[in-house]
PDB file of C-alpha atoms and ligand atoms in Angstrom:
ATOM      1  CA  MET A   1     126.254  98.473-113.671  1.00 50.00           C
ATOM      2  CA  ASN A   2     127.589  98.283-117.219  1.00 56.00           C
ATOM      3  CA  ASP A   3     130.596 100.352-118.374  1.00 61.00           C
ATOM      4  CA  GLU A   4     128.466 103.157-119.712  1.00 86.00           C
ATOM      5  CA  SER A   5     126.029 103.307-116.845  1.00 95.00           C
ATOM      6  CA  MET A   6     125.546 106.706-115.282  1.00 98.00           C
ATOM      7  CA  ASN A   7     124.486 108.093-111.948  1.00 98.00           C
ATOM      8  CA  ILE A   8     121.405 110.115-112.837  1.00 98.00           C
ATOM      9  CA  LEU A   9     119.931 112.610-110.398  1.00 98.00           C
ATOM     10  CA  VAL A  10     116.258 113.411-111.043  1.00 98.00           C
ATOM     11  CA  ILE A  11     115.222 116.675-109.384  1.00 99.00           C
ATOM     12  CA  GLU A  12     111.445 116.743-108.883  1.00 98.00           C
ATOM     13  CA  SER A  13     109.797 120.013-107.896  1.00 98.00           C
ATOM     14  CA  SER A  14     106.018 119.739-107.806  1.00 98.00           C
ATOM     15  CA  PRO A  15     103.871 120.110-104.693  1.00 98.00           C
ATOM     16  CA  HIS A  16     101.790 117.256-106.227  1.00 98.00           C
ATOM     17  CA  LYS A  17     103.764 114.191-105.211  1.00 98.00           C
ATOM     18  CA  ASN A  18     101.682 112.011-107.520  1.00 98.00           C
ATOM     19  CA  GLY A  19     101.035 114.658-110.164  1.00 98.00           C
ATOM     20  CA  SER A  20     101.679 115.031-113.871  1.00 98.00           C
ATOM     21  CA  SER A  21     105.354 116.003-113.889  1.00 98.00           C
ATOM     22  CA  ASN A  22     106.304 113.227-111.460  1.00 98.00           C
ATOM     23  CA  LEU A  23     104.346 110.735-113.592  1.00 98.00           C
ATOM     24  CA  LEU A  24     106.539 111.725-116.531  1.00 98.00           C
ATOM     25  CA  ALA A  25     109.635 111.484-114.314  1.00 98.00           C
ATOM     26  CA  ASP A  26     108.600 107.960-113.233  1.00 98.00           C
ATOM     27  CA  ASN A  27     108.436 106.917-116.881  1.00 98.00           C
ATOM     28  CA  PHE A  28     111.844 108.453-117.583  1.00 98.00           C
ATOM     29  CA  ILE A  29     113.278 106.610-114.572  1.00 98.00           C
ATOM     30  CA  ARG A  30     111.815 103.274-115.712  1.00 98.00           C
ATOM     31  CA  GLY A  31     113.504 103.673-119.101  1.00 98.00           C
ATOM     32  CA  ALA A  32     116.834 104.763-117.605  1.00 98.00           C
ATOM     33  CA  GLU A  33     116.876 101.914-115.060  1.00 98.00           C
ATOM     34  CA  GLU A  34     116.117  99.385-117.787  1.00 98.00           C
ATOM     35  CA  LYS A  35     119.325 100.565-119.479  1.00 97.00           C
ATOM     36  CA  GLY A  36     121.269  99.931-116.271  1.00 98.00           C
ATOM     37  CA  HIS A  37     121.609 103.499-115.019  1.00 98.00           C
ATOM     38  CA  GLN A  38     121.501 104.294-111.305  1.00 98.00           C
ATOM     39  CA  VAL A  39     118.777 106.831-110.569  1.00 98.00           C
ATOM     40  CA  THR A  40     118.432 108.970-107.425  1.00 98.00           C
ATOM     41  CA  VAL A  41     115.524 111.362-106.838  1.00 98.00           C
ATOM     42  CA  PHE A  42     115.852 114.679-105.015  1.00 98.00           C
ATOM     43  CA  ASP A  43     112.319 115.938-104.321  1.00 98.00           C
ATOM     44  CA  VAL A  44     112.777 119.622-103.578  1.00 98.00           C
ATOM     45  CA  ALA A  45     109.067 120.104-102.834  1.00 98.00           C
ATOM     46  CA  ARG A  46     109.580 117.923 -99.771  1.00 98.00           C
ATOM     47  CA  ALA A  47     113.063 119.168 -98.861  1.00 98.00           C
ATOM     48  CA  ASP A  48     114.220 121.925 -96.534  1.00 98.00           C
ATOM     49  CA  LEU A  49     115.706 124.250 -99.142  1.00 98.00           C
ATOM     50  CA  HIS A  50     115.667 128.015 -98.883  1.00 98.00           C
ATOM     51  CA  PRO A  51     116.184 130.635-101.591  1.00 98.00           C
ATOM     52  CA  CYS A  52     119.685 131.948-102.236  1.00 98.00           C
ATOM     53  CA  LEU A  53     120.360 134.974-100.018  1.00 98.00           C
ATOM     54  CA  GLY A  54     122.846 136.525-102.424  1.00 98.00           C
ATOM     55  CA  CYS A  55     125.178 137.060 -99.463  1.00 98.00           C
ATOM     56  CA  ASP A  56     128.216 135.957-101.513  1.00 97.00           C
ATOM     57  CA  PHE A  57     129.672 134.127 -98.512  1.00 97.00           C
ATOM     58  CA  CYS A  58     130.471 131.334-101.007  1.00 97.00           C
ATOM     59  CA  GLY A  59     132.096 133.525-103.669  1.00 96.00           C
ATOM     60  CA  MET A  60     130.465 131.119-106.186  1.00 96.00           C
ATOM     61  CA  ASN A  61     132.967 128.455-105.121  1.00 95.00           C
ATOM     62  CA  GLY A  62     132.692 127.603-101.454  1.00 93.00           C
ATOM     63  CA  PRO A  63     130.397 126.564 -98.660  1.00 95.00           C
ATOM     64  CA  CYS A  64     126.925 128.112 -98.508  1.00 97.00           C
ATOM     65  CA  SER A  65     126.039 130.145 -95.421  1.00 97.00           C
ATOM     66  CA  GLN A  66     122.681 128.339 -95.105  1.00 98.00           C
ATOM     67  CA  LYS A  67     122.417 125.127 -93.095  1.00 96.00           C
ATOM     68  CA  ASP A  68     119.597 123.305 -94.864  1.00 98.00           C
ATOM     69  CA  ASP A  69     119.318 120.517 -97.468  1.00 98.00           C
ATOM     70  CA  GLY A  70     121.481 122.559 -99.870  1.00 98.00           C
ATOM     71  CA  GLY A  71     124.606 120.667 -98.810  1.00 97.00           C
ATOM     72  CA  ARG A  72     122.994 117.320 -99.627  1.00 97.00           C
ATOM     73  CA  LEU A  73     121.725 118.736-102.924  1.00 98.00           C
ATOM     74  CA  ARG A  74     125.221 119.968-103.883  1.00 98.00           C
ATOM     75  CA  ASP A  75     126.802 116.604-103.003  1.00 98.00           C
ATOM     76  CA  GLU A  76     124.181 114.671-104.997  1.00 98.00           C
ATOM     77  CA  ILE A  77     124.558 116.931-108.039  1.00 98.00           C
ATOM     78  CA  LEU A  78     128.366 116.777-108.014  1.00 97.00           C
ATOM     79  CA  ARG A  79     128.212 112.972-107.663  1.00 97.00           C
ATOM     80  CA  ALA A  80     125.899 112.625-110.673  1.00 98.00           C
ATOM     81  CA  ASP A  81     126.826 112.224-114.342  1.00 98.00           C
ATOM     82  CA  MET A  82     123.464 113.581-115.422  1.00 98.00           C
ATOM     83  CA  MET A  83     120.785 115.767-113.878  1.00 98.00           C
ATOM     84  CA  VAL A  84     117.121 115.831-114.921  1.00 99.00           C
ATOM     85  CA  LEU A  85     115.098 118.942-114.083  1.00 99.00           C
ATOM     86  CA  VAL A  86     111.401 118.080-113.595  1.00 99.00           C
ATOM     87  CA  THR A  87     108.761 120.779-113.125  1.00 99.00           C
ATOM     88  CA  PRO A  88     105.154 121.773-113.610  1.00 99.00           C
ATOM     89  CA  LEU A  89     104.877 124.877-115.793  1.00 99.00           C
ATOM     90  CA  TYR A  90     104.109 127.846-113.529  1.00 98.00           C
ATOM     91  CA  TYR A  91     103.329 131.054-115.429  1.00 98.00           C
ATOM     92  CA  PHE A  92     105.546 129.986-118.323  1.00 98.00           C
ATOM     93  CA  GLY A  93     108.519 129.231-116.135  1.00 98.00           C
ATOM     94  CA  VAL A  94     109.778 126.565-113.764  1.00 98.00           C
ATOM     95  CA  SER A  95     108.201 126.137-110.327  1.00 98.00           C
ATOM     96  CA  ALA A  96     109.590 128.283-107.503  1.00 98.00           C
ATOM     97  CA  GLN A  97     110.839 125.061-105.936  1.00 98.00           C
ATOM     98  CA  LEU A  98     112.981 124.242-108.986  1.00 98.00           C
ATOM     99  CA  LYS A  99     114.118 127.853-109.358  1.00 98.00           C
ATOM    100  CA  THR A 100     115.344 127.648-105.758  1.00 98.00           C
ATOM    101  CA  VAL A 101     117.481 124.626-106.691  1.00 98.00           C
ATOM    102  CA  ILE A 102     118.909 126.437-109.710  1.00 98.00           C
ATOM    103  CA  ASP A 103     119.692 129.577-107.710  1.00 98.00           C
ATOM    104  CA  ARG A 104     121.454 127.424-105.129  1.00 98.00           C
ATOM    105  CA  PHE A 105     123.877 126.268-107.891  1.00 98.00           C
ATOM    106  CA  TYR A 106     125.560 129.605-107.109  1.00 98.00           C
ATOM    107  CA  SER A 107     127.833 128.307-104.347  1.00 98.00           C
ATOM    108  CA  PHE A 108     129.248 125.593-106.641  1.00 98.00           C
ATOM    109  CA  THR A 109     128.887 127.218-110.057  1.00 97.00           C
ATOM    110  CA  VAL A 110     132.636 127.033-110.710  1.00 96.00           C
ATOM    111  CA  LYS A 111     132.746 123.271-109.991  1.00 96.00           C
ATOM    112  CA  LEU A 112     129.474 122.597-111.791  1.00 97.00           C
ATOM    113  CA  ASP A 113     130.192 124.345-115.071  1.00 95.00           C
ATOM    114  CA  SER A 114     133.603 122.687-115.358  1.00 96.00           C
ATOM    115  CA  ARG A 115     131.924 119.253-115.184  1.00 95.00           C
ATOM    116  CA  ARG A 116     130.076 119.724-118.537  1.00 97.00           C
ATOM    117  CA  MET A 117     127.232 117.754-117.061  1.00 97.00           C
ATOM    118  CA  LYS A 118     124.559 115.964-119.060  1.00 98.00           C
ATOM    119  CA  THR A 119     121.051 117.279-118.415  1.00 98.00           C
ATOM    120  CA  ALA A 120     117.439 116.864-119.510  1.00 98.00           C
ATOM    121  CA  LEU A 121     114.243 118.819-118.919  1.00 99.00           C
ATOM    122  CA  ILE A 122     110.751 117.482-118.186  1.00 99.00           C
ATOM    123  CA  VAL A 123     107.876 119.982-117.982  1.00 99.00           C
ATOM    124  CA  ALA A 124     104.134 119.345-117.563  1.00 99.00           C
ATOM    125  CA  ALA A 125     101.656 122.082-118.554  1.00 99.00           C
ATOM    126  CA  TRP A 126      97.894 122.345-118.758  1.00 98.00           C
ATOM    127  CA  ASP A 127      97.705 124.314-121.991  1.00 98.00           C
ATOM    128  CA  SER A 128      98.678 123.225-125.439  1.00 97.00           C
ATOM    129  CA  ASN A 129      99.184 126.437-127.332  1.00 98.00           C
ATOM    130  CA  GLU A 130     102.166 126.390-129.646  1.00 98.00           C
ATOM    131  CA  TRP A 131     103.701 129.126-127.441  1.00 98.00           C
ATOM    132  CA  THR A 132     103.007 127.448-124.069  1.00 98.00           C
ATOM    133  CA  MET A 133     106.592 126.167-123.659  1.00 98.00           C
ATOM    134  CA  THR A 134     108.495 128.929-125.484  1.00 98.00           C
ATOM    135  CA  GLU A 135     109.794 130.751-122.409  1.00 98.00           C
ATOM    136  CA  VAL A 136     110.660 127.735-120.240  1.00 98.00           C
ATOM    137  CA  GLU A 137     112.506 126.103-123.141  1.00 98.00           C
ATOM    138  CA  SER A 138     114.450 129.275-123.849  1.00 98.00           C
ATOM    139  CA  TYR A 139     115.323 129.644-120.145  1.00 98.00           C
ATOM    140  CA  TYR A 140     116.610 126.054-120.032  1.00 98.00           C
ATOM    141  CA  ASP A 141     118.622 126.484-123.255  1.00 98.00           C
ATOM    142  CA  THR A 142     120.264 129.622-121.870  1.00 98.00           C
ATOM    143  CA  LEU A 143     121.011 127.900-118.559  1.00 98.00           C
ATOM    144  CA  CYS A 144     122.656 125.015-120.454  1.00 98.00           C
ATOM    145  CA  ARG A 145     124.732 127.462-122.459  1.00 98.00           C
ATOM    146  CA  TYR A 146     125.928 129.370-119.395  1.00 97.00           C
ATOM    147  CA  MET A 147     126.564 126.286-117.223  1.00 98.00           C
ATOM    148  CA  ASN A 148     128.135 124.149-119.992  1.00 98.00           C
ATOM    149  CA  PHE A 149     125.371 121.575-119.597  1.00 98.00           C
ATOM    150  CA  ARG A 150     125.010 119.058-122.412  1.00 98.00           C
ATOM    151  CA  ASP A 151     121.301 118.659-123.109  1.00 98.00           C
ATOM    152  CA  GLN A 152     120.196 115.071-123.734  1.00 98.00           C
ATOM    153  CA  GLY A 153     116.539 115.832-124.443  1.00 98.00           C
ATOM    154  CA  LYS A 154     113.421 117.730-123.414  1.00 98.00           C
ATOM    155  CA  ILE A 155     109.918 116.482-122.683  1.00 99.00           C
ATOM    156  CA  LEU A 156     107.710 119.553-123.115  1.00 99.00           C
ATOM    157  CA  ALA A 157     104.416 117.948-122.183  1.00 99.00           C
ATOM    158  CA  THR A 158     101.545 120.203-123.202  1.00 98.00           C
ATOM    159  CA  GLY A 159      97.938 119.207-122.479  1.00 98.00           C
ATOM    160  CA  CYS A 160      99.130 117.468-119.301  1.00 98.00           C
ATOM    161  CA  GLY A 161      97.213 119.404-116.633  1.00 98.00           C
ATOM    162  CA  THR A 162      96.238 116.382-114.534  1.00 98.00           C
ATOM    163  CA  VAL A 163      97.310 112.764-114.240  1.00 98.00           C
ATOM    164  CA  PRO A 164      94.318 111.495-116.299  1.00 98.00           C
ATOM    165  CA  MET A 165      95.061 114.116-119.001  1.00 98.00           C
ATOM    166  CA  THR A 166      98.745 113.165-118.999  1.00 98.00           C
ATOM    167  CA  SER A 167      97.957 109.455-119.219  1.00 98.00           C
ATOM    168  CA  ARG A 168      95.920 110.059-122.395  1.00 98.00           C
ATOM    169  CA  THR A 169      98.903 111.681-124.189  1.00 98.00           C
ATOM    170  CA  ASP A 170     102.009 110.067-125.630  1.00 98.00           C
ATOM    171  CA  PHE A 171     104.289 112.098-123.317  1.00 98.00           C
ATOM    172  CA  PRO A 172     104.716 109.304-120.706  1.00 98.00           C
ATOM    173  CA  GLN A 173     105.942 107.072-123.553  1.00 98.00           C
ATOM    174  CA  LYS A 174     108.248 109.837-124.802  1.00 98.00           C
ATOM    175  CA  ALA A 175     109.690 110.269-121.296  1.00 99.00           C
ATOM    176  CA  TYR A 176     110.257 106.502-121.085  1.00 98.00           C
ATOM    177  CA  GLU A 177     111.988 106.535-124.482  1.00 98.00           C
ATOM    178  CA  LEU A 178     114.237 109.415-123.396  1.00 98.00           C
ATOM    179  CA  GLY A 179     115.331 107.339-120.391  1.00 98.00           C
ATOM    180  CA  ARG A 180     115.885 104.315-122.635  1.00 98.00           C
ATOM    181  CA  SER A 181     117.901 106.371-125.119  1.00 98.00           C
ATOM    182  CA  LEU A 182     120.689 107.121-122.626  1.00 97.00           C
TER     183      LEU A 182
HETATM  184  C1  FMN B 201     100.737 128.430-109.852  1.00 82.75           C
HETATM  185  C2  FMN B 201     100.385 127.701-111.103  1.00 82.75           C
HETATM  186  C3  FMN B 201     100.759 128.251-112.326  1.00 82.75           C
HETATM  187  C4  FMN B 201     100.477 127.573-113.506  1.00 82.75           C
HETATM  188  N1  FMN B 201     100.860 128.135-114.693  1.00 82.75           N
HETATM  189  C5  FMN B 201     100.586 127.471-115.861  1.00 82.75           C
HETATM  190  C6  FMN B 201     100.972 128.024-117.117  1.00 82.75           C
HETATM  191  O1  FMN B 201     101.575 129.102-117.217  1.00 82.75           O
HETATM  192  N2  FMN B 201     100.651 127.350-118.246  1.00 82.75           N
HETATM  193  C7  FMN B 201     100.000 126.140-118.200  1.00 82.75           C
HETATM  194  O2  FMN B 201      99.750 125.562-119.253  1.00 82.75           O
HETATM  195  N3  FMN B 201      99.666 125.572-117.023  1.00 82.75           N
HETATM  196  C8  FMN B 201      99.931 126.211-115.850  1.00 82.75           C
HETATM  197  N4  FMN B 201      99.588 125.648-114.647  1.00 82.75           N
HETATM  198  C9  FMN B 201      99.054 124.273-114.628  1.00 82.75           C
HETATM  199  C10 FMN B 201     100.136 123.231-114.309  1.00 82.75           C
HETATM  200  O3  FMN B 201     101.323 123.454-115.021  1.00 82.75           O
HETATM  201  C11 FMN B 201      99.624 121.839-114.699  1.00 82.75           C
HETATM  202  O4  FMN B 201      98.408 121.574-114.031  1.00 82.75           O
HETATM  203  C12 FMN B 201     100.646 120.752-114.411  1.00 82.75           C
HETATM  204  O5  FMN B 201     100.143 119.533-114.941  1.00 82.75           O
HETATM  205  C13 FMN B 201     100.883 120.542-112.930  1.00 82.75           C
HETATM  206  O6  FMN B 201     101.857 119.534-112.789  1.00 82.75           O
HETATM  207  P1  FMN B 201     102.075 118.731-111.427  1.00 82.75           P
HETATM  208  O7  FMN B 201     100.850 117.856-111.221  1.00 82.75           O
HETATM  209  O8  FMN B 201     103.306 117.964-111.644  1.00 82.75           O
HETATM  210  O9  FMN B 201     102.197 119.754-110.346  1.00 82.75           O
HETATM  211  C14 FMN B 201      99.823 126.308-113.466  1.00 82.75           C
HETATM  212  C15 FMN B 201      99.443 125.765-112.217  1.00 82.75           C
HETATM  213  C16 FMN B 201      99.715 126.445-111.055  1.00 82.75           C
HETATM  214  C17 FMN B 201      99.307 125.855-109.726  1.00 82.75           C
END
């Protein structure tokens, strides 16, 4: 590790293990690892993670009442210098799997927003209208503002409905370059 190397946590959230968004994430990871960063993947689509119950047992700053992979997720996020949110576009928002991760920030919101964490967003969508990514981008920007995240870049990959479609675009290269830029 060099002096500026970071621990980067990539949170993948597609039911397609070898789908479009994870292809973009792989390219990001290749670029980041070439720069000497340590990358860990948390694949929520294959984790045991349940939606926030809103029980307020945690008071936004304490243990969660649920005994699932949320504890591991919290530890991995709080250990990381940067977090990358990776998702297919589902009805103009993030996947339910990724939304579950974000809602589970609740029990450590106080710790997380004081860390001023670096973040990035990678989204794969089928369509390529100029408004396809408007809502998901706005949601992410608002989340960054509220949580004091410091955005390092967004890959808003339109026209990436399948792996062959994605491979024909320049978005894999852009994801690689984002990783290399860190
Ligand atoms: C439930 C569902 C909702 C979707 N909603 C959208 C959408 O709003 N806009 C869009 O362009 N594509 C939409 N898609 C297509 C996916 O975003 C697209 O195929 C993406 O490449 C899937 O990525 P993945 O292979 O990483 O899962 C949707 C697909 C599913 C299954």
